[in-house]
Amino acid sequence: MSESTRLPQGSTIGILGGGQLGRMLALAAARLGMKTHIYCPDPDSPAFDVTPRKTVAAYDDEEALARFAAEVDVITYEFENVPARTAAFLQQLKPLRPDAKALAVAQDRLAEKAFLTINRIPVAPFAAITDLDRLEAELAEIGTPAVLKTTRLGYDGKGQRIVRNMEDAALAWEMLSPRPLVLEGFIAFDKEISVVVARNAAGEVAAFEPAENVHREHILKSSTVPADISRKTARNAVEMAGDIATALDYVGVLGVEFFVLPGGRLLVNEIAPRVHNSGHWTEAVAITDQFEQHIRAISNWPLGDPSRMADVVMENLIGDEITAIPGKLGEGLRPHAYGKAESRKGRKMGHINRVAVKKRPK
Ligand code: AMP
């Protein structure tokens, strides 16, 4: 596929990862007349339920990867921890979208912060930490409290510790080393928001409105749209998300998480090179949802209209909360279950969109 040809309907999109995001991408692809092939090492992956084409193999199994690549027209992924070698291997065989560079930047908190800083996108003060002396020196510089994080493989609050004072430093170092670490200033934010933005190879950019996110035990609990922020802050967030996508020469949907400081100034916390949990609201109330937008972008199609039709709150169903779905549904409620066999504490099992239904006057 050249940069400019549209993938025809009936083409096959290869998706690395078989979780709920892969499942929702496959459903959106089917709606557009595309086929999907899911690659995932876990035979019980929820995405396998919605498409007949699948590969169950490890991400470093080059024979299986080559067979998978031969059967698809473009390759994408639903998680940012695709090993760099896997991405490089696949990229030689078929277009990988977003590309290996987007993965490299988003997989490593230091690379990410360096990239954002070079592109004049504000982030929290940060420093690379290589040993305890360095940690103590940087704490003196950045100040306490601060947050010590592993540079790689952290999610939902895993792989990070708040350092409240100098005495905490040794303990935090003990818990997280010898992995590469980054120290960040603790941001006393007013709220957290995110923007899901799409970009295609032609450079067309379309962003959804910012969502206001609330976390519970480090896991996203709800996303509310519109966010309770000024128009100016919303415009800035959308602009920054677009600038990041353009600076990465990005193709696909990108999630950008922000801290909103008192007064409205924004800092980017992190970026995710994939469809994003805080964009699930688009499924219920955007003309084009984030999953369709991603399939459009990676297929070289024109992007769809991201406009929002109603106010909405997306609530994650975590662990046993999933049992709500067979129950009676109130007005405006739109449930989505991911079909996971086993509900565990902290596991994302589904979500509900609460749509503010506009009543017509009688
Ligand atoms: P992360 O894995 O970096 O997205 O962090 C998970 C959550 O921890 C964020 O959504 C914030 O609520 C909180 N957090 C992370 N970094 C900071 C920071 N530098 N200052 C304050 N809170 C933070």
PDB file of N, CA and C in Angstrom, residues 64-139:
ATOM      1  N   ALA A  64       5.578 -17.141  13.031  1.00  0.00           N
ATOM      2  CA  ALA A  64       4.153 -16.809  13.150  1.00  0.00           C
ATOM      3  C   ALA A  64       3.905 -15.363  12.717  1.00  0.00           C
ATOM      4  N   LEU A  65       4.825 -14.472  13.071  1.00  0.00           N
ATOM      5  CA  LEU A  65       4.668 -13.061  12.675  1.00  0.00           C
ATOM      6  C   LEU A  65       4.694 -12.919  11.154  1.00  0.00           C
ATOM      7  N   ALA A  66       5.597 -13.676  10.500  1.00  0.00           N
ATOM      8  CA  ALA A  66       5.711 -13.592   9.036  1.00  0.00           C
ATOM      9  C   ALA A  66       4.441 -14.132   8.378  1.00  0.00           C
ATOM     10  N   ARG A  67       3.897 -15.216   8.917  1.00  0.00           N
ATOM     11  CA  ARG A  67       2.655 -15.779   8.355  1.00  0.00           C
ATOM     12  C   ARG A  67       1.503 -14.782   8.520  1.00  0.00           C
ATOM     13  N   PHE A  68       1.454 -14.180   9.682  1.00  0.00           N
ATOM     14  CA  PHE A  68       0.416 -13.171   9.981  1.00  0.00           C
ATOM     15  C   PHE A  68       0.546 -12.002   9.000  1.00  0.00           C
ATOM     16  N   ALA A  69       1.776 -11.516   8.826  1.00  0.00           N
ATOM     17  CA  ALA A  69       1.991 -10.356   7.942  1.00  0.00           C
ATOM     18  C   ALA A  69       1.574 -10.688   6.511  1.00  0.00           C
ATOM     19  N   ALA A  70       1.803 -11.944   6.104  1.00  0.00           N
ATOM     20  CA  ALA A  70       1.463 -12.332   4.723  1.00  0.00           C
ATOM     21  C   ALA A  70      -0.050 -12.310   4.499  1.00  0.00           C
ATOM     22  N   GLU A  71      -0.810 -12.442   5.579  1.00  0.00           N
ATOM     23  CA  GLU A  71      -2.277 -12.550   5.429  1.00  0.00           C
ATOM     24  C   GLU A  71      -3.007 -11.228   5.604  1.00  0.00           C
ATOM     25  N   VAL A  72      -2.277 -10.160   5.908  1.00  0.00           N
ATOM     26  CA  VAL A  72      -2.959  -8.887   6.175  1.00  0.00           C
ATOM     27  C   VAL A  72      -2.428  -7.782   5.248  1.00  0.00           C
ATOM     28  N   ASP A  73      -3.159  -6.671   5.184  1.00  0.00           N
ATOM     29  CA  ASP A  73      -2.763  -5.571   4.301  1.00  0.00           C
ATOM     30  C   ASP A  73      -2.099  -4.416   5.053  1.00  0.00           C
ATOM     31  N   VAL A  74      -2.415  -4.306   6.324  1.00  0.00           N
ATOM     32  CA  VAL A  74      -1.813  -3.263   7.159  1.00  0.00           C
ATOM     33  C   VAL A  74      -1.812  -3.816   8.587  1.00  0.00           C
ATOM     34  N   ILE A  75      -0.850  -3.375   9.392  1.00  0.00           N
ATOM     35  CA  ILE A  75      -0.771  -3.906  10.766  1.00  0.00           C
ATOM     36  C   ILE A  75      -0.887  -2.747  11.756  1.00  0.00           C
ATOM     37  N   THR A  76      -1.701  -2.965  12.789  1.00  0.00           N
ATOM     38  CA  THR A  76      -1.806  -1.994  13.871  1.00  0.00           C
ATOM     39  C   THR A  76      -1.749  -2.749  15.194  1.00  0.00           C
ATOM     40  N   TYR A  77      -1.937  -2.048  16.303  1.00  0.00           N
ATOM     41  CA  TYR A  77      -1.841  -2.709  17.614  1.00  0.00           C
ATOM     42  C   TYR A  77      -2.747  -1.993  18.591  1.00  0.00           C
ATOM     43  N   GLU A  78      -3.067  -2.711  19.663  1.00  0.00           N
ATOM     44  CA  GLU A  78      -3.991  -2.138  20.660  1.00  0.00           C
ATOM     45  C   GLU A  78      -3.286  -1.864  21.972  1.00  0.00           C
ATOM     46  N   PHE A  79      -1.970  -2.078  22.037  1.00  0.00           N
ATOM     47  CA  PHE A  79      -1.231  -1.813  23.283  1.00  0.00           C
ATOM     48  C   PHE A  79       0.155  -1.293  22.927  1.00  0.00           C
ATOM     49  N   GLU A  80       0.697  -0.440  23.814  1.00  0.00           N
ATOM     50  CA  GLU A  80       1.935   0.249  23.442  1.00  0.00           C
ATOM     51  C   GLU A  80       3.191  -0.546  23.750  1.00  0.00           C
ATOM     52  N   ASN A  81       3.035  -1.703  24.396  1.00  0.00           N
ATOM     53  CA  ASN A  81       4.246  -2.436  24.753  1.00  0.00           C
ATOM     54  C   ASN A  81       4.614  -3.526  23.756  1.00  0.00           C
ATOM     55  N   VAL A  82       4.237  -3.336  22.513  1.00  0.00           N
ATOM     56  CA  VAL A  82       4.690  -4.222  21.440  1.00  0.00           C
ATOM     57  C   VAL A  82       6.227  -4.162  21.450  1.00  0.00           C
ATOM     58  N   PRO A  83       6.918  -5.335  21.569  1.00  0.00           N
ATOM     59  CA  PRO A  83       8.381  -5.267  21.619  1.00  0.00           C
ATOM     60  C   PRO A  83       8.964  -4.582  20.380  1.00  0.00           C
ATOM     61  N   ALA A  84      10.019  -3.792  20.589  1.00  0.00           N
ATOM     62  CA  ALA A  84      10.620  -3.033  19.492  1.00  0.00           C
ATOM     63  C   ALA A  84      11.048  -3.960  18.340  1.00  0.00           C
ATOM     64  N   ARG A  85      11.573  -5.144  18.685  1.00  0.00           N
ATOM     65  CA  ARG A  85      12.020  -6.079  17.635  1.00  0.00           C
ATOM     66  C   ARG A  85      10.851  -6.569  16.790  1.00  0.00           C
ATOM     67  N   THR A  86       9.722  -6.810  17.453  1.00  0.00           N
ATOM     68  CA  THR A  86       8.516  -7.263  16.745  1.00  0.00           C
ATOM     69  C   THR A  86       8.076  -6.173  15.764  1.00  0.00           C
ATOM     70  N   ALA A  87       8.070  -4.937  16.243  1.00  0.00           N
ATOM     71  CA  ALA A  87       7.643  -3.818  15.394  1.00  0.00           C
ATOM     72  C   ALA A  87       8.586  -3.688  14.201  1.00  0.00           C
ATOM     73  N   ALA A  88       9.890  -3.765  14.447  1.00  0.00           N
ATOM     74  CA  ALA A  88      10.870  -3.605  13.357  1.00  0.00           C
ATOM     75  C   ALA A  88      10.719  -4.743  12.343  1.00  0.00           C
ATOM     76  N   PHE A  89      10.510  -5.955  12.843  1.00  0.00           N
ATOM     77  CA  PHE A  89      10.361  -7.125  11.969  1.00  0.00           C
ATOM     78  C   PHE A  89       9.120  -6.969  11.077  1.00  0.00           C
ATOM     79  N   LEU A  90       7.997  -6.617  11.696  1.00  0.00           N
ATOM     80  CA  LEU A  90       6.739  -6.513  10.944  1.00  0.00           C
ATOM     81  C   LEU A  90       6.773  -5.358   9.953  1.00  0.00           C
ATOM     82  N   GLN A  91       7.422  -4.276  10.365  1.00  0.00           N
ATOM     83  CA  GLN A  91       7.447  -3.072   9.528  1.00  0.00           C
ATOM     84  C   GLN A  91       8.136  -3.321   8.180  1.00  0.00           C
ATOM     85  N   GLN A  92       9.045  -4.309   8.165  1.00  0.00           N
ATOM     86  CA  GLN A  92       9.709  -4.649   6.889  1.00  0.00           C
ATOM     87  C   GLN A  92       8.758  -5.387   5.956  1.00  0.00           C
ATOM     88  N   LEU A  93       7.720  -5.991   6.515  1.00  0.00           N
ATOM     89  CA  LEU A  93       6.853  -6.856   5.711  1.00  0.00           C
ATOM     90  C   LEU A  93       5.574  -6.161   5.258  1.00  0.00           C
ATOM     91  N   LYS A  94       5.011  -5.334   6.125  1.00  0.00           N
ATOM     92  CA  LYS A  94       3.749  -4.647   5.809  1.00  0.00           C
ATOM     93  C   LYS A  94       3.750  -3.293   6.516  1.00  0.00           C
ATOM     94  N   PRO A  95       2.938  -2.348   6.018  1.00  0.00           N
ATOM     95  CA  PRO A  95       2.879  -1.063   6.726  1.00  0.00           C
ATOM     96  C   PRO A  95       2.446  -1.280   8.179  1.00  0.00           C
ATOM     97  N   LEU A  96       3.187  -0.679   9.103  1.00  0.00           N
ATOM     98  CA  LEU A  96       2.840  -0.741  10.526  1.00  0.00           C
ATOM     99  C   LEU A  96       2.358   0.656  10.908  1.00  0.00           C
ATOM    100  N   ARG A  97       1.120   0.741  11.393  1.00  0.00           N
ATOM    101  CA  ARG A  97       0.542   2.049  11.716  1.00  0.00           C
ATOM    102  C   ARG A  97      -0.136   2.034  13.065  1.00  0.00           C
ATOM    103  N   PRO A  98       0.208   2.909  13.984  1.00  0.00           N
ATOM    104  CA  PRO A  98       1.314   3.864  13.942  1.00  0.00           C
ATOM    105  C   PRO A  98       2.659   3.124  13.824  1.00  0.00           C
ATOM    106  N   ASP A  99       3.696   3.848  13.396  1.00  0.00           N
ATOM    107  CA  ASP A  99       4.963   3.185  13.085  1.00  0.00           C
ATOM    108  C   ASP A  99       5.825   2.936  14.331  1.00  0.00           C
ATOM    109  N   ALA A 100       6.981   2.320  14.099  1.00  0.00           N
ATOM    110  CA  ALA A 100       7.848   1.919  15.217  1.00  0.00           C
ATOM    111  C   ALA A 100       8.346   3.130  16.011  1.00  0.00           C
ATOM    112  N   LYS A 101       8.450   4.278  15.348  1.00  0.00           N
ATOM    113  CA  LYS A 101       8.931   5.471  16.072  1.00  0.00           C
ATOM    114  C   LYS A 101       7.916   5.904  17.146  1.00  0.00           C
ATOM    115  N   ALA A 102       6.639   5.875  16.765  1.00  0.00           N
ATOM    116  CA  ALA A 102       5.598   6.248  17.735  1.00  0.00           C
ATOM    117  C   ALA A 102       5.653   5.311  18.939  1.00  0.00           C
ATOM    118  N   LEU A 103       5.870   4.027  18.667  1.00  0.00           N
ATOM    119  CA  LEU A 103       5.970   3.052  19.758  1.00  0.00           C
ATOM    120  C   LEU A 103       7.173   3.358  20.645  1.00  0.00           C
ATOM    121  N   ALA A 104       8.323   3.626  20.003  1.00  0.00           N
ATOM    122  CA  ALA A 104       9.559   3.852  20.760  1.00  0.00           C
ATOM    123  C   ALA A 104       9.388   5.056  21.693  1.00  0.00           C
ATOM    124  N   VAL A 105       8.760   6.113  21.192  1.00  0.00           N
ATOM    125  CA  VAL A 105       8.576   7.319  22.008  1.00  0.00           C
ATOM    126  C   VAL A 105       7.600   7.043  23.160  1.00  0.00           C
ATOM    127  N   ALA A 106       6.513   6.345  22.866  1.00  0.00           N
ATOM    128  CA  ALA A 106       5.477   6.170  23.884  1.00  0.00           C
ATOM    129  C   ALA A 106       5.822   5.078  24.901  1.00  0.00           C
ATOM    130  N   GLN A 107       6.758   4.197  24.549  1.00  0.00           N
ATOM    131  CA  GLN A 107       7.085   3.081  25.450  1.00  0.00           C
ATOM    132  C   GLN A 107       8.006   3.484  26.583  1.00  0.00           C
ATOM    133  N   ASP A 108       8.656   4.613  26.429  1.00  0.00           N
ATOM    134  CA  ASP A 108       9.704   4.971  27.365  1.00  0.00           C
ATOM    135  C   ASP A 108       9.432   6.383  27.877  1.00  0.00           C
ATOM    136  N   ARG A 109       9.180   6.489  29.172  1.00  0.00           N
ATOM    137  CA  ARG A 109       8.781   7.791  29.719  1.00  0.00           C
ATOM    138  C   ARG A 109       9.840   8.872  29.497  1.00  0.00           C
ATOM    139  N   LEU A 110      11.119   8.460  29.482  1.00  0.00           N
ATOM    140  CA  LEU A 110      12.169   9.466  29.268  1.00  0.00           C
ATOM    141  C   LEU A 110      12.190   9.927  27.810  1.00  0.00           C
ATOM    142  N   ALA A 111      12.109   8.952  26.898  1.00  0.00           N
ATOM    143  CA  ALA A 111      12.096   9.297  25.467  1.00  0.00           C
ATOM    144  C   ALA A 111      10.879  10.174  25.169  1.00  0.00           C
ATOM    145  N   GLU A 112       9.770   9.837  25.807  1.00  0.00           N
ATOM    146  CA  GLU A 112       8.514  10.577  25.606  1.00  0.00           C
ATOM    147  C   GLU A 112       8.657  12.034  26.074  1.00  0.00           C
ATOM    148  N   LYS A 113       9.201  12.186  27.273  1.00  0.00           N
ATOM    149  CA  LYS A 113       9.337  13.544  27.819  1.00  0.00           C
ATOM    150  C   LYS A 113      10.352  14.350  27.015  1.00  0.00           C
ATOM    151  N   ALA A 114      11.426  13.683  26.588  1.00  0.00           N
ATOM    152  CA  ALA A 114      12.433  14.380  25.781  1.00  0.00           C
ATOM    153  C   ALA A 114      11.802  14.819  24.456  1.00  0.00           C
ATOM    154  N   PHE A 115      11.045  13.921  23.833  1.00  0.00           N
ATOM    155  CA  PHE A 115      10.395  14.242  22.561  1.00  0.00           C
ATOM    156  C   PHE A 115       9.415  15.413  22.721  1.00  0.00           C
ATOM    157  N   LEU A 116       8.628  15.372  23.774  1.00  0.00           N
ATOM    158  CA  LEU A 116       7.633  16.437  23.982  1.00  0.00           C
ATOM    159  C   LEU A 116       8.342  17.765  24.233  1.00  0.00           C
ATOM    160  N   THR A 117       9.397  17.715  25.038  1.00  0.00           N
ATOM    161  CA  THR A 117      10.120  18.948  25.376  1.00  0.00           C
ATOM    162  C   THR A 117      10.724  19.577  24.123  1.00  0.00           C
ATOM    163  N   ILE A 118      11.355  18.745  23.279  1.00  0.00           N
ATOM    164  CA  ILE A 118      11.949  19.259  22.031  1.00  0.00           C
ATOM    165  C   ILE A 118      10.876  19.928  21.174  1.00  0.00           C
ATOM    166  N   ASN A 119       9.666  19.393  21.242  1.00  0.00           N
ATOM    167  CA  ASN A 119       8.576  19.947  20.432  1.00  0.00           C
ATOM    168  C   ASN A 119       7.759  21.002  21.179  1.00  0.00           C
ATOM    169  N   ARG A 120       8.350  21.552  22.229  1.00  0.00           N
ATOM    170  CA  ARG A 120       7.755  22.656  23.000  1.00  0.00           C
ATOM    171  C   ARG A 120       6.398  22.331  23.603  1.00  0.00           C
ATOM    172  N   ILE A 121       6.211  21.061  23.950  1.00  0.00           N
ATOM    173  CA  ILE A 121       4.989  20.677  24.655  1.00  0.00           C
ATOM    174  C   ILE A 121       5.355  20.589  26.139  1.00  0.00           C
ATOM    175  N   PRO A 122       4.647  21.350  27.006  1.00  0.00           N
ATOM    176  CA  PRO A 122       5.047  21.372  28.420  1.00  0.00           C
ATOM    177  C   PRO A 122       4.765  20.057  29.149  1.00  0.00           C
ATOM    178  N   VAL A 123       5.739  19.623  29.948  1.00  0.00           N
ATOM    179  CA  VAL A 123       5.590  18.430  30.788  1.00  0.00           C
ATOM    180  C   VAL A 123       6.057  18.784  32.204  1.00  0.00           C
ATOM    181  N   ALA A 124       5.815  17.886  33.167  1.00  0.00           N
ATOM    182  CA  ALA A 124       6.295  18.108  34.536  1.00  0.00           C
ATOM    183  C   ALA A 124       7.824  18.125  34.529  1.00  0.00           C
ATOM    184  N   PRO A 125       8.450  18.827  35.499  1.00  0.00           N
ATOM    185  CA  PRO A 125       9.914  18.754  35.590  1.00  0.00           C
ATOM    186  C   PRO A 125      10.321  17.292  35.764  1.00  0.00           C
ATOM    187  N   PHE A 126      11.388  16.881  35.104  1.00  0.00           N
ATOM    188  CA  PHE A 126      11.769  15.463  35.178  1.00  0.00           C
ATOM    189  C   PHE A 126      13.277  15.305  35.091  1.00  0.00           C
ATOM    190  N   ALA A 127      13.753  14.141  35.538  1.00  0.00           N
ATOM    191  CA  ALA A 127      15.183  13.830  35.430  1.00  0.00           C
ATOM    192  C   ALA A 127      15.362  12.322  35.381  1.00  0.00           C
ATOM    193  N   ALA A 128      16.342  11.879  34.600  1.00  0.00           N
ATOM    194  CA  ALA A 128      16.687  10.451  34.548  1.00  0.00           C
ATOM    195  C   ALA A 128      17.403  10.081  35.839  1.00  0.00           C
ATOM    196  N   ILE A 129      17.040   8.930  36.400  1.00  0.00           N
ATOM    197  CA  ILE A 129      17.656   8.506  37.668  1.00  0.00           C
ATOM    198  C   ILE A 129      18.419   7.203  37.448  1.00  0.00           C
ATOM    199  N   THR A 130      19.718   7.259  37.760  1.00  0.00           N
ATOM    200  CA  THR A 130      20.556   6.083  37.528  1.00  0.00           C
ATOM    201  C   THR A 130      21.050   5.459  38.830  1.00  0.00           C
ATOM    202  N   ASP A 131      21.078   6.220  39.900  1.00  0.00           N
ATOM    203  CA  ASP A 131      21.490   5.653  41.187  1.00  0.00           C
ATOM    204  C   ASP A 131      20.928   6.512  42.332  1.00  0.00           C
ATOM    205  N   LEU A 132      21.126   6.034  43.554  1.00  0.00           N
ATOM    206  CA  LEU A 132      20.509   6.704  44.696  1.00  0.00           C
ATOM    207  C   LEU A 132      21.068   8.123  44.899  1.00  0.00           C
ATOM    208  N   ASP A 133      22.363   8.286  44.650  1.00  0.00           N
ATOM    209  CA  ASP A 133      22.955   9.636  44.801  1.00  0.00           C
ATOM    210  C   ASP A 133      22.272  10.619  43.864  1.00  0.00           C
ATOM    211  N   ARG A 134      22.083  10.135  42.640  1.00  0.00           N
ATOM    212  CA  ARG A 134      21.448  10.977  41.629  1.00  0.00           C
ATOM    213  C   ARG A 134      20.007  11.311  42.045  1.00  0.00           C
ATOM    214  N   LEU A 135      19.333  10.309  42.596  1.00  0.00           N
ATOM    215  CA  LEU A 135      17.952  10.523  43.050  1.00  0.00           C
ATOM    216  C   LEU A 135      17.927  11.622  44.122  1.00  0.00           C
ATOM    217  N   GLU A 136      18.843  11.540  45.061  1.00  0.00           N
ATOM    218  CA  GLU A 136      18.856  12.536  46.135  1.00  0.00           C
ATOM    219  C   GLU A 136      19.179  13.930  45.581  1.00  0.00           C
ATOM    220  N   ALA A 137      20.121  13.976  44.643  1.00  0.00           N
ATOM    221  CA  ALA A 137      20.489  15.262  44.050  1.00  0.00           C
ATOM    222  C   ALA A 137      19.303  15.866  43.282  1.00  0.00           C
ATOM    223  N   GLU A 138      18.611  15.010  42.521  1.00  0.00           N
ATOM    224  CA  GLU A 138      17.483  15.519  41.712  1.00  0.00           C
ATOM    225  C   GLU A 138      16.290  15.895  42.602  1.00  0.00           C
ATOM    226  N   LEU A 139      16.142  15.173  43.728  1.00  0.00           N
ATOM    227  CA  LEU A 139      15.053  15.533  44.655  1.00  0.00           C
ATOM    228  C   LEU A 139      15.286  16.924  45.224  1.00  0.00           C
TER     229      LEU A 139
END
